[in-house]
């Protein structure tokens, strides 16, 4: 904000001691210090495994486009060496998508790969650091060559920057070339190789000095310049930079990488035709964030590697935040990490949500209090009530038997998750192609539905199977084959049985001619049916429909298809169940959507209003705790000024506002009125600082209607 438009033109700095944040300070629990420590260690282990999987997915996802970019850069570098004099700058237009929070990591990985496999001369430029050509070239120089000693010469003007940069690149290349020649000469002149150098105690043989060979223009190393947010660069800066790169292309083989979030037409909007014609541009499409998001759900949430799962409400909230706000997978990952941390810090039994190899040790170390808490869990109580009488008595009387039951349930949870997710993938394969997509087009939609309720009781499930009952033979055989490919390599016994049954059905579909169709004789028409009877139209219609059903015969394909659809329904009903139907779901899943919404879906306006009108809510002090709209002198100055400004209209007189402020914060109001003296300078400074803070928060602004007034911007102001 321009200081000329500010109520206060002062600048206040506070140099305090730096506070180092430690996890132990925020995760301490005086009553359960040991339990909290164990839970935090399990959280760290879980998050390390999940984060490693996420990093692997990200690298695999971008590997294809990165390989294409490397080939493009190397190819154009070789062509530039052959041509000698080229004016078109090789440019890669990398379409990144609108998920801008994820771009920094993508370009950082790209720069690392370029430095590792292509060239050490890589620079990454951002629009916020390149407000002018001079700033852009200075940033470029410091990143590529780390030329801190060039700063005095850079300040003289931008004309010296690129020639100086070209000279330093050539000098760097000549030095590296000379070093390579010296090393090769040493190897040739040394008669005994490494043994001779060891015997001579590191003294290399003398050789005649050679002049440094001047590098030819085509021998210079390729220079990769990455512009992360091309749309945000000032057009004049980008134009001058492209023209300068084109002019020096015969000496410096520069390759540009434009990061474009929207479309390639952005380049033509920023650059005129005369400048854009200097670019030899090729388009590269990065994988969309929705594809990465689907992979994340498939490999992190819908897997039995990690026992922790999100509940239906939290998962739907994070899904809405991703699809409706920023399309950022990084923000989704951070939200998932917050859910994981909050689950382990608030749930006293969360340390049982651990990797499979830690279950035995965690259950064995359960205290008597924790065992009692386990007994009171609704899902555990529901499961125990279904056990036979003898087993129920042993579990209730013996703590060891109860621990064995908990360990068995935790281990079986991994198997149940695998079966449920596998059947969900089979169901998605069957229904994803159906018109109107009754169960959703994406796998995540079916996953949310299965978490919320019994998916077999939903209207979408019934409509999907009604449509499958009308599927043609060839298409149905193709769908069954795809489902068989999903389960045929499974190690689970139940999934092996499922796979074997699918193979039998597939064989029957492919050999319908071998199906034996039972001969069904048509029942003889009863005499009563031939007699004339008095009836109404509705009864006659119902009677004719029943007779038509009796006469209808199923073809062999329809018979096998009906049996197979019934087989799919029964397996979905058997293995896929809602989140709350799982035993120990209180420990294994997190569904506190109100906490997630409070911390991640910020409402700054309401939070600021609450902090200014009721500071005791955040400060937790009794002196600021007042009733109604009253004002206490112990409140912060900005709170006092805020409450006073609420009592004004559209325009606020600064002097009246100051007098009201002084009357509250000091008890010398009567003396000041009698003497007619001005308020103390310290009080004036405090008032001006409070007003400046309100202006910074957007509650007031200066107005030209009256010089000694300010205008309100919120709650009735305009």
XYZ file of C-alpha atoms in Angstrom:
718
model
C 0.000 0.000 0.000
C 1.284 3.438 -0.885
C 2.291 5.317 2.251
C 0.823 8.516 0.836
C -2.668 7.044 1.247
C -2.092 5.764 4.769
C -3.314 7.419 7.930
C 0.054 6.726 9.550
C 3.340 6.955 7.659
C 5.449 5.493 10.426
C 7.154 2.112 10.369
C 7.360 0.145 13.606
C 9.726 -2.788 13.960
C 9.957 -5.266 16.797
C 13.131 -7.258 17.229
C 12.321 -9.958 19.701
C 13.852 -13.295 20.492
C 13.217 -16.041 18.014
C 11.067 -18.812 19.433
C 11.848 -22.290 18.207
C 8.721 -24.408 17.847
C 9.088 -27.966 19.099
C 6.564 -30.739 18.784
C 7.024 -31.702 22.442
C 5.720 -28.295 23.585
C 2.425 -28.711 21.742
C 1.873 -32.449 22.104
C 2.534 -32.756 25.830
C -0.103 -34.377 28.011
C 0.529 -34.240 31.740
C -1.885 -37.071 32.521
C -0.782 -39.343 29.688
C 2.784 -38.325 28.887
C 3.872 -41.868 28.080
C 0.807 -42.583 25.956
C 1.242 -39.322 24.038
C 4.885 -40.118 23.367
C 3.992 -43.548 21.983
C 1.229 -42.110 19.810
C 3.512 -39.430 18.430
C 6.144 -42.014 17.497
C 3.522 -44.103 15.702
C 2.341 -40.958 13.910
C 5.874 -40.196 12.746
C 6.304 -43.738 11.462
C 2.972 -43.676 9.621
C 3.603 -40.281 8.045
C 7.116 -41.214 6.909
C 5.727 -44.252 5.088
C 2.854 -42.284 3.553
C 5.098 -39.393 2.517
C 7.576 -41.769 0.875
C 4.727 -43.283 -1.141
C 3.499 -39.816 -2.148
C 6.966 -38.751 -3.314
C 7.278 -41.935 -5.361
C 3.912 -41.299 -7.004
C 4.895 -37.726 -7.854
C 8.190 -38.760 -9.442
C 6.543 -41.540 -11.459
C 3.772 -39.218 -12.601
C 6.104 -36.514 -13.970
C 8.800 -38.841 -15.292
C 7.322 -39.004 -18.812
C 7.051 -35.240 -19.363
C 10.481 -34.678 -17.780
C 12.074 -37.212 -20.146
C 10.468 -35.476 -23.129
C 11.771 -32.116 -21.905
C 15.311 -33.457 -21.498
C 15.253 -34.893 -25.008
C 13.968 -31.581 -26.379
C 16.732 -29.589 -24.659
C 19.522 -31.952 -25.739
C 18.195 -32.148 -29.298
C 17.988 -28.374 -29.737
C 21.414 -27.944 -28.166
C 22.959 -30.241 -30.780
C 21.102 -28.495 -33.605
C 22.317 -25.127 -32.352
C 25.898 -26.415 -32.382
C 25.555 -27.561 -35.997
C 23.803 -24.441 -37.254
C 26.209 -21.951 -35.714
C 24.035 -18.865 -36.248
C 20.428 -19.310 -35.172
C 18.016 -16.587 -34.148
C 15.077 -18.686 -32.929
C 15.329 -19.485 -29.222
C 14.301 -23.106 -28.417
C 11.355 -22.847 -26.037
C 9.418 -25.541 -24.227
C 5.886 -24.506 -23.262
C 5.109 -26.675 -20.238
C 1.349 -26.721 -19.584
C 1.135 -27.115 -15.814
C -2.555 -26.550 -15.097
C -4.251 -24.234 -12.619
C -2.992 -26.034 -9.498
C -0.492 -23.252 -8.802
C 0.536 -24.381 -5.259
C 1.993 -27.551 -6.803
C 4.108 -25.799 -9.427
C 7.029 -24.923 -7.154
C 7.818 -28.564 -6.394
C 7.392 -29.570 -10.034
C 9.861 -26.968 -11.298
C 12.252 -27.678 -8.438
C 12.342 -31.354 -9.441
C 12.790 -30.383 -13.094
C 15.733 -28.117 -12.239
C 17.350 -30.873 -10.173
C 17.040 -33.386 -13.023
C 18.469 -30.892 -15.515
C 21.468 -30.186 -13.283
C 22.040 -33.879 -12.742
C 21.708 -35.132 -16.312
C 22.107 -32.238 -18.777
C 23.843 -29.085 -17.534
C 24.851 -27.308 -14.376
C 23.709 -23.951 -15.789
C 20.041 -23.944 -14.754
C 18.117 -20.930 -13.493
C 14.554 -20.662 -12.197
C 12.875 -17.262 -12.451
C 9.648 -16.067 -10.840
C 7.621 -13.023 -11.772
C 7.805 -11.535 -8.284
C 11.619 -11.306 -8.581
C 11.655 -9.927 -12.139
C 9.856 -6.590 -12.100
C 12.370 -5.152 -14.594
C 14.885 -6.415 -17.145
C 17.731 -5.427 -14.859
C 16.254 -7.414 -11.959
C 15.655 -10.402 -14.246
C 19.193 -10.461 -15.628
C 20.689 -9.927 -12.196
C 18.718 -12.848 -10.802
C 19.764 -14.935 -13.785
C 23.449 -14.160 -13.273
C 23.453 -14.901 -9.577
C 21.669 -18.226 -10.027
C 23.782 -19.493 -12.898
C 27.259 -18.438 -11.846
C 26.842 -17.191 -8.255
C 28.630 -13.989 -9.218
C 28.449 -12.057 -5.992
C 31.477 -10.008 -7.043
C 29.548 -8.651 -10.019
C 27.160 -6.633 -7.916
C 29.028 -3.283 -8.223
C 29.199 -3.638 -12.001
C 25.557 -4.733 -12.234
C 24.390 -1.532 -10.606
C 25.927 0.547 -13.385
C 23.298 -0.568 -15.863
C 21.816 -3.536 -17.599
C 23.862 -3.050 -20.789
C 26.890 -4.739 -19.220
C 24.976 -7.711 -17.856
C 24.590 -10.003 -20.831
C 28.043 -9.356 -22.390
C 29.587 -9.950 -18.971
C 27.498 -13.074 -18.551
C 28.556 -14.365 -21.987
C 32.207 -13.738 -21.167
C 31.977 -15.554 -17.854
C 30.233 -18.555 -19.441
C 32.987 -18.812 -22.055
C 35.658 -18.442 -19.379
C 34.000 -21.122 -17.263
C 33.812 -23.459 -20.241
C 37.466 -22.780 -21.227
C 38.649 -23.540 -17.685
C 36.688 -26.785 -17.541
C 37.970 -27.777 -21.011
C 41.558 -26.998 -20.029
C 41.217 -29.048 -16.849
C 39.936 -32.011 -18.830
C 42.849 -31.698 -21.292
C 45.363 -31.492 -18.435
C 43.904 -34.596 -16.816
C 44.048 -36.527 -20.089
C 47.662 -35.351 -20.688
C 48.671 -36.493 -17.195
C 47.230 -39.920 -17.826
C 49.092 -40.209 -21.138
C 52.503 -38.945 -19.897
C 52.445 -40.991 -16.683
C 54.299 -44.278 -17.469
C 52.916 -46.246 -14.545
C 49.457 -44.803 -14.102
C 48.128 -44.634 -10.558
C 51.008 -46.613 -9.033
C 53.528 -44.055 -10.266
C 51.564 -41.207 -8.770
C 51.407 -43.029 -5.458
C 55.140 -43.672 -5.417
C 55.910 -40.062 -6.303
C 53.786 -38.963 -3.307
C 51.272 -37.124 -5.496
C 53.838 -35.227 -7.588
C 52.750 -35.229 -11.239
C 55.406 -35.196 -14.006
C 56.324 -31.891 -15.554
C 54.795 -30.975 -18.863
C 55.127 -28.026 -21.151
C 52.593 -25.263 -20.512
C 49.782 -25.009 -23.038
C 47.654 -22.106 -23.975
C 43.976 -22.267 -23.097
C 41.916 -23.268 -26.082
C 39.192 -20.754 -26.796
C 35.805 -22.436 -26.936
C 33.906 -22.138 -30.131
C 30.348 -20.754 -29.946
C 28.823 -24.161 -30.410
C 30.921 -25.754 -27.633
C 29.372 -23.706 -24.788
C 27.242 -25.686 -22.327
C 23.501 -25.408 -22.732
C 21.807 -22.852 -20.483
C 18.320 -23.758 -19.268
C 16.178 -20.871 -18.038
C 12.862 -21.827 -16.397
C 10.111 -19.212 -16.067
C 7.688 -20.678 -13.537
C 4.712 -18.333 -13.886
C 4.967 -16.889 -17.370
C 1.507 -15.290 -17.207
C 2.588 -13.046 -14.313
C 5.698 -11.608 -15.989
C 5.422 -7.982 -17.155
C 5.024 -8.054 -20.956
C 7.786 -5.514 -21.608
C 10.261 -7.438 -19.432
C 9.467 -10.722 -21.142
C 9.757 -9.149 -24.591
C 13.147 -7.584 -23.903
C 14.437 -10.827 -22.404
C 13.398 -12.892 -25.429
C 14.968 -10.397 -27.841
C 18.203 -10.356 -25.833
C 18.343 -14.161 -25.751
C 17.866 -14.239 -29.521
C 20.688 -11.732 -30.079
C 23.159 -13.737 -27.983
C 22.049 -17.170 -29.149
C 25.151 -17.574 -31.343
C 27.365 -17.270 -28.257
C 25.084 -18.692 -25.569
C 22.918 -21.739 -26.391
C 19.932 -20.780 -24.265
C 16.833 -22.956 -23.938
C 13.732 -21.459 -22.321
C 11.075 -23.372 -20.392
C 7.802 -21.460 -20.033
C 5.530 -22.613 -17.233
C 1.990 -21.875 -18.438
C -1.031 -22.527 -16.268
C -3.787 -21.743 -18.772
C -3.093 -22.067 -22.515
C -0.386 -21.418 -25.102
C -2.271 -18.364 -26.366
C -0.994 -16.593 -23.253
C 2.441 -16.342 -24.893
C 0.937 -14.659 -27.959
C -0.974 -12.300 -25.701
C 2.169 -11.254 -23.845
C 4.473 -11.123 -26.874
C 3.833 -9.350 -30.165
C 4.289 -11.205 -33.431
C 7.762 -9.785 -34.039
C 8.965 -11.183 -30.700
C 7.042 -14.461 -30.658
C 8.512 -15.267 -34.082
C 11.920 -15.441 -32.356
C 10.765 -18.487 -30.388
C 10.883 -22.054 -31.667
C 8.227 -23.321 -29.290
C 7.078 -26.853 -28.577
C 4.209 -27.767 -26.264
C 4.508 -30.242 -23.372
C 1.524 -31.259 -21.266
C 2.067 -32.093 -17.614
C -0.323 -34.691 -16.132
C -3.472 -33.037 -14.750
C -3.789 -32.701 -11.002
C -7.015 -34.720 -11.044
C -5.069 -37.705 -12.381
C -2.492 -37.314 -9.603
C -5.318 -36.967 -7.067
C -6.947 -40.194 -8.277
C -3.609 -41.993 -7.978
C -3.214 -40.655 -4.459
C -6.602 -42.002 -3.417
C -5.949 -45.330 -5.104
C -2.463 -45.858 -3.641
C -2.846 -44.213 -0.211
C -6.472 -44.404 0.913
C -7.722 -47.474 -0.971
C -4.942 -49.782 0.106
C -4.194 -52.027 3.048
C -0.642 -50.705 3.485
C -1.823 -48.044 5.906
C -4.509 -48.832 8.496
C -5.510 -45.177 8.965
C -8.548 -44.146 6.929
C -10.595 -40.988 6.535
C -14.239 -41.049 7.515
C -16.984 -40.191 4.996
C -17.564 -36.618 6.199
C -13.867 -35.673 6.353
C -13.121 -37.312 3.012
C -16.042 -35.503 1.369
C -14.845 -32.214 2.874
C -11.287 -32.652 1.579
C -12.660 -33.738 -1.786
C -14.797 -30.590 -2.034
C -11.833 -28.419 -1.046
C -9.759 -29.967 -3.836
C -12.393 -29.851 -6.581
C -13.956 -26.492 -5.708
C -10.973 -24.399 -4.589
C -7.446 -24.924 -5.908
C -6.974 -28.402 -7.455
C -3.830 -28.604 -5.346
C -2.647 -32.070 -4.380
C -0.099 -30.529 -2.008
C -2.866 -28.803 -0.047
C -4.803 -32.075 0.057
C -1.683 -33.842 1.337
C -1.196 -31.219 4.050
C -4.853 -31.550 5.061
C -4.447 -35.332 5.199
C -1.370 -34.889 7.396
C -3.358 -32.625 9.719
C -6.104 -35.254 10.000
C -3.502 -37.877 10.801
C -1.852 -35.699 13.453
C -5.150 -34.689 15.058
C -6.259 -38.325 15.180
C -3.122 -39.440 17.012
C -3.091 -36.500 19.440
C -6.763 -36.546 20.436
C -7.596 -40.264 20.422
C -6.075 -41.997 23.491
C -6.129 -45.392 21.724
C -4.768 -44.202 18.379
C -1.414 -45.931 18.868
C -3.204 -49.182 17.970
C -3.628 -47.761 14.462
C -0.123 -48.839 13.525
C 1.691 -50.922 10.897
C 1.122 -54.654 10.952
C 4.501 -55.530 12.438
C 3.849 -53.279 15.464
C 0.401 -54.627 16.414
C 1.595 -57.382 18.749
C 3.832 -55.056 20.760
C 1.187 -52.309 21.000
C -1.560 -54.666 22.169
C 0.754 -56.369 24.649
C 1.646 -53.025 26.279
C -1.963 -51.918 26.766
C -2.599 -50.681 30.290
C -5.598 -51.653 32.398
C -7.178 -48.254 31.797
C -6.762 -48.583 28.031
C -8.261 -52.086 28.096
C -11.263 -50.672 29.912
C -11.586 -47.968 27.259
C -11.459 -50.657 24.578
C -14.325 -52.498 26.269
C -16.495 -49.374 26.052
C -16.040 -48.839 22.308
C -19.425 -49.265 20.543
C -18.035 -51.395 17.728
C -16.250 -53.710 20.174
C -19.365 -54.079 22.322
C -21.432 -54.879 19.230
C -18.919 -57.503 18.106
C -18.641 -59.153 21.543
C -22.413 -59.486 21.845
C -22.454 -61.628 18.692
C -19.939 -64.156 20.068
C -20.964 -67.521 21.502
C -21.609 -67.712 25.239
C -18.383 -69.526 26.151
C -16.160 -67.174 24.179
C -18.029 -64.174 25.567
C -17.421 -65.317 29.156
C -13.703 -65.871 28.540
C -13.271 -62.432 26.976
C -15.128 -60.634 29.739
C -13.248 -62.464 32.519
C -9.721 -62.670 31.084
C -7.726 -59.636 29.993
C -5.344 -61.788 27.944
C -8.234 -63.266 25.938
C -9.533 -59.797 25.255
C -6.108 -58.643 24.062
C -5.869 -61.654 21.747
C -9.261 -60.730 20.305
C -8.159 -57.130 19.715
C -4.950 -58.288 18.053
C -6.901 -60.669 15.809
C -9.352 -57.914 14.837
C -6.545 -55.466 14.023
C -4.756 -58.029 11.850
C -7.960 -59.051 10.094
C -8.632 -55.396 9.309
C -5.806 -55.386 6.746
C -7.368 -58.353 4.952
C -10.860 -56.860 5.085
C -9.594 -53.587 3.626
C -7.915 -55.418 0.771
C -11.065 -57.387 -0.065
C -13.312 -54.341 0.162
C -11.096 -52.207 -2.075
C -10.688 -55.015 -4.616
C -14.447 -55.551 -4.904
C -14.944 -51.781 -5.216
C -12.514 -51.710 -8.152
C -14.394 -54.606 -9.744
C -17.676 -52.728 -9.274
C -16.165 -49.584 -10.795
C -14.978 -51.584 -13.810
C -18.516 -52.891 -14.326
C -20.373 -49.586 -13.934
C -18.001 -46.815 -15.098
C -19.088 -47.119 -18.753
C -22.842 -47.044 -18.068
C -24.881 -44.094 -19.366
C -25.621 -41.337 -16.816
C -23.036 -42.994 -14.500
C -25.438 -44.056 -11.698
C -22.544 -44.888 -9.339
C -20.276 -42.085 -10.513
C -17.661 -41.748 -13.199
C -14.662 -41.847 -10.869
C -13.639 -44.534 -8.412
C -13.517 -41.993 -5.599
C -17.275 -41.402 -5.933
C -18.017 -45.061 -5.287
C -15.524 -44.990 -2.411
C -17.356 -42.098 -0.730
C -20.698 -43.828 -1.218
C -19.374 -47.031 0.324
C -18.050 -45.129 3.357
C -21.336 -43.359 4.040
C -23.846 -46.182 3.675
C -24.442 -49.712 2.423
C -23.804 -49.234 -1.282
C -26.094 -52.129 -2.244
C -29.088 -50.273 -0.768
C -28.591 -47.108 -2.792
C -30.700 -46.131 -5.766
C -27.615 -45.753 -7.952
C -26.611 -49.372 -7.319
C -30.045 -50.663 -8.339
C -30.106 -48.542 -11.502
C -26.579 -49.654 -12.393
C -27.486 -53.344 -12.234
C -30.694 -52.738 -14.157
C -28.572 -51.276 -16.941
C -26.081 -54.144 -16.700
C -28.972 -56.571 -17.195
C -29.413 -55.077 -20.677
C -25.740 -55.291 -21.703
C -24.888 -57.013 -24.967
C -22.925 -60.273 -24.996
C -19.582 -59.091 -26.409
C -19.438 -56.046 -24.141
C -20.351 -58.104 -21.086
C -17.618 -60.642 -21.821
C -15.104 -57.785 -22.095
C -16.188 -56.381 -18.713
C -15.911 -59.779 -17.002
C -12.434 -60.236 -18.494
C -11.318 -56.873 -17.080
C -12.702 -57.802 -13.658
C -10.869 -61.107 -13.797
C -7.571 -59.327 -14.503
C -8.008 -57.328 -11.283
C -8.276 -60.368 -8.987
C -6.529 -63.269 -10.678
C -3.089 -62.535 -9.131
C -4.401 -62.161 -5.587
C -2.852 -64.060 -2.652
C -6.013 -63.911 -0.558
C -8.051 -67.133 -0.318
C -11.418 -65.426 -0.679
C -10.267 -63.486 -3.719
C -8.917 -66.696 -5.229
C -12.368 -68.228 -4.844
C -13.861 -65.117 -6.409
C -11.410 -65.378 -9.307
C -12.166 -69.063 -9.858
C -15.901 -68.397 -9.966
C -15.352 -65.588 -12.505
C -13.329 -67.934 -14.691
C -16.198 -70.432 -14.681
C -18.715 -67.752 -15.622
C -16.419 -66.448 -18.341
C -16.087 -69.940 -19.798
C -19.867 -70.321 -19.820
C -20.251 -66.958 -21.580
C -17.743 -67.929 -24.238
C -19.327 -71.377 -24.782
C -23.033 -70.661 -24.740
C -23.671 -73.357 -27.312
C -22.736 -75.966 -24.703
C -25.239 -74.644 -22.214
C -28.022 -77.071 -21.626
C -31.383 -75.429 -21.687
C -34.137 -77.196 -19.806
C -37.238 -77.845 -21.773
C -40.179 -76.160 -20.213
C -43.519 -77.290 -21.498
C -46.206 -74.719 -21.689
C -48.906 -75.438 -19.145
C -52.201 -76.535 -20.577
C -54.854 -73.917 -20.609
C -57.276 -74.569 -17.842
C -60.874 -74.891 -18.588
C -61.699 -72.149 -16.199
C -59.586 -69.821 -18.312
C -61.710 -70.594 -21.383
C -64.972 -69.814 -19.676
C -66.363 -66.382 -20.042
C -66.091 -64.522 -16.766
C -67.140 -61.113 -15.713
C -64.051 -58.986 -14.982
C -62.819 -55.407 -15.158
C -60.061 -53.971 -17.278
C -57.405 -53.874 -14.531
C -57.914 -57.518 -13.569
C -57.754 -58.574 -17.202
C -54.498 -56.659 -17.704
C -52.899 -58.270 -14.661
C -54.049 -61.720 -15.762
C -52.587 -61.283 -19.247
C -49.232 -60.110 -17.813
C -48.983 -63.228 -15.644
C -49.748 -65.459 -18.612
C -47.054 -63.651 -20.650
C -44.471 -64.273 -17.942
C -45.257 -67.958 -17.899
C -44.726 -68.215 -21.624
C -41.413 -66.243 -21.666
C -38.252 -68.348 -21.870
C -34.729 -67.175 -21.022
C -31.955 -67.605 -23.536
C -28.703 -69.265 -22.385
C -26.924 -65.877 -22.387
C -29.627 -64.200 -20.307
C -29.538 -67.060 -17.845
C -25.739 -66.875 -17.352
C -25.805 -63.078 -17.221
C -28.484 -63.105 -14.509
C -26.525 -65.601 -12.411
C -23.341 -63.570 -12.795
C -25.011 -60.292 -11.808
C -26.470 -61.979 -8.733
C -22.964 -63.278 -7.925
C -21.556 -59.730 -8.137
C -24.330 -58.340 -5.909
C -23.739 -60.912 -3.212
C -19.985 -60.298 -3.131
C -20.439 -56.531 -2.921
C -22.921 -57.012 -0.079
C -20.524 -59.410 1.649
C -17.228 -57.525 1.466
C -18.093 -53.812 1.101
C -19.505 -52.255 4.249
C -19.826 -48.696 5.628
C -17.037 -47.187 7.703
C -18.963 -47.403 10.983
C -19.760 -51.076 10.439
C -16.067 -51.972 10.734
C -14.960 -53.239 14.135
C -12.583 -50.765 15.841
C -13.506 -48.004 13.396
C -13.140 -45.531 16.310
C -9.397 -46.255 16.304
C -8.767 -46.802 12.602
C -10.685 -43.898 11.040
C -10.948 -40.146 11.560
C -14.228 -38.326 10.894
C -14.121 -35.065 12.878
C -15.079 -32.758 10.023
C -15.852 -29.781 12.294
C -12.248 -29.629 13.524
C -10.880 -29.931 9.998
C -13.218 -27.226 8.732
C -12.295 -24.952 11.628
C -8.553 -25.238 10.995
C -8.400 -25.547 7.208
C -11.471 -23.675 5.931
C -10.585 -20.352 7.476
C -13.182 -17.582 7.850
C -10.919 -14.551 8.384
C -13.682 -11.955 8.557
C -15.561 -13.641 11.401
C -12.307 -14.489 13.207
C -11.078 -10.882 13.038
C -14.450 -9.571 14.184
C -14.453 -11.968 17.142
C -10.874 -11.078 18.091
C -11.512 -7.333 18.002
C -14.906 -7.355 19.686
C -14.064 -10.010 22.311
C -10.270 -10.228 22.798
C -10.727 -12.392 25.916
C -11.717 -15.277 23.617
C -8.118 -15.493 22.380
C -6.147 -13.843 25.203
C -7.889 -15.840 27.979
C -7.680 -12.958 30.435
C -10.351 -11.888 32.919
C -9.638 -8.161 32.579
C -10.834 -8.099 28.951
C -13.899 -10.227 29.634
C -16.773 -7.691 29.571
C -20.460 -8.016 28.866
C -22.286 -6.736 25.814
C -20.803 -3.836 23.912
C -19.005 -2.245 26.866
C -15.353 -1.285 26.565
C -12.658 -1.962 29.142
C -9.502 0.201 29.397
C -7.412 -2.969 29.702
C -8.320 -4.069 26.182
C -5.735 -3.729 23.398
C -5.793 -0.340 21.714
C -6.951 -1.732 18.384
C -9.949 -3.378 20.087
C -10.931 -0.113 21.764
C -10.630 1.791 18.482
C -12.600 -0.912 16.670
C -15.501 -0.820 19.130
C -15.599 2.972 18.996
C -15.664 2.982 15.202
C -18.705 0.702 15.257
C -20.665 3.505 16.937
C -20.002 5.914 14.050
C -21.676 6.352 10.720
C -20.245 6.346 7.232
C -17.661 9.055 7.999
C -15.665 9.162 11.246
C -14.164 12.366 12.632
C -10.590 11.530 13.660
C -10.481 14.149 16.418
C -13.731 12.960 18.025
C -12.480 9.400 17.683
C -9.231 10.373 19.431
C -11.072 12.106 22.281
C -13.271 9.055 22.849
C -10.210 6.814 22.784
C -8.386 8.981 25.334
C -11.435 9.147 27.596
C -11.410 5.369 27.892
C -7.708 4.641 28.280
C -6.997 7.399 30.816
C -8.649 8.634 34.006
C -7.495 12.238 33.475
C -10.352 13.114 31.156
C -11.838 15.770 33.414
C -8.504 17.485 33.996
C -7.787 17.610 30.255
C -11.199 19.146 29.583
C -10.737 21.780 32.295
C -7.270 22.739 31.131
C -8.180 22.471 27.436
C -4.853 20.761 26.767
C -4.236 18.325 23.956
C -3.912 14.614 24.637
C -0.533 13.243 25.537
C 1.754 12.454 22.600
C 2.066 8.852 23.716
C -1.717 8.461 23.613
C -1.778 10.059 20.171
C 0.829 7.601 18.939
C -1.109 4.679 20.368
C -4.289 5.926 18.718
C -2.591 6.443 15.337
C -1.097 2.958 15.477
C -4.514 1.445 16.282
C -6.142 3.362 13.411
C -3.369 2.242 11.047
C -3.967 -1.375 12.027
C -7.680 -0.993 11.323
C -6.830 0.488 7.941
C -4.494 -2.403 7.202
C -7.275 -4.859 8.121
C -9.626 -3.090 5.713
C -12.139 -1.473 8.081
C -11.473 2.161 7.192
C -9.870 4.202 4.438
C -8.898 7.853 3.966
C -11.450 10.003 2.171
C -11.135 13.184 0.113
C -14.583 14.407 1.118
C -13.238 15.687 4.439
C -9.563 15.864 5.277
C -10.012 15.112 8.991
C -12.346 12.168 8.437
C -12.014 8.530 7.452
C -14.638 6.353 5.768
C -15.944 3.040 7.047
C -15.702 0.088 4.671
C -17.672 -2.634 6.467
C -20.940 -3.181 8.291
C -22.905 -0.275 6.894
C -20.040 1.845 5.527
C -19.431 2.346 1.811
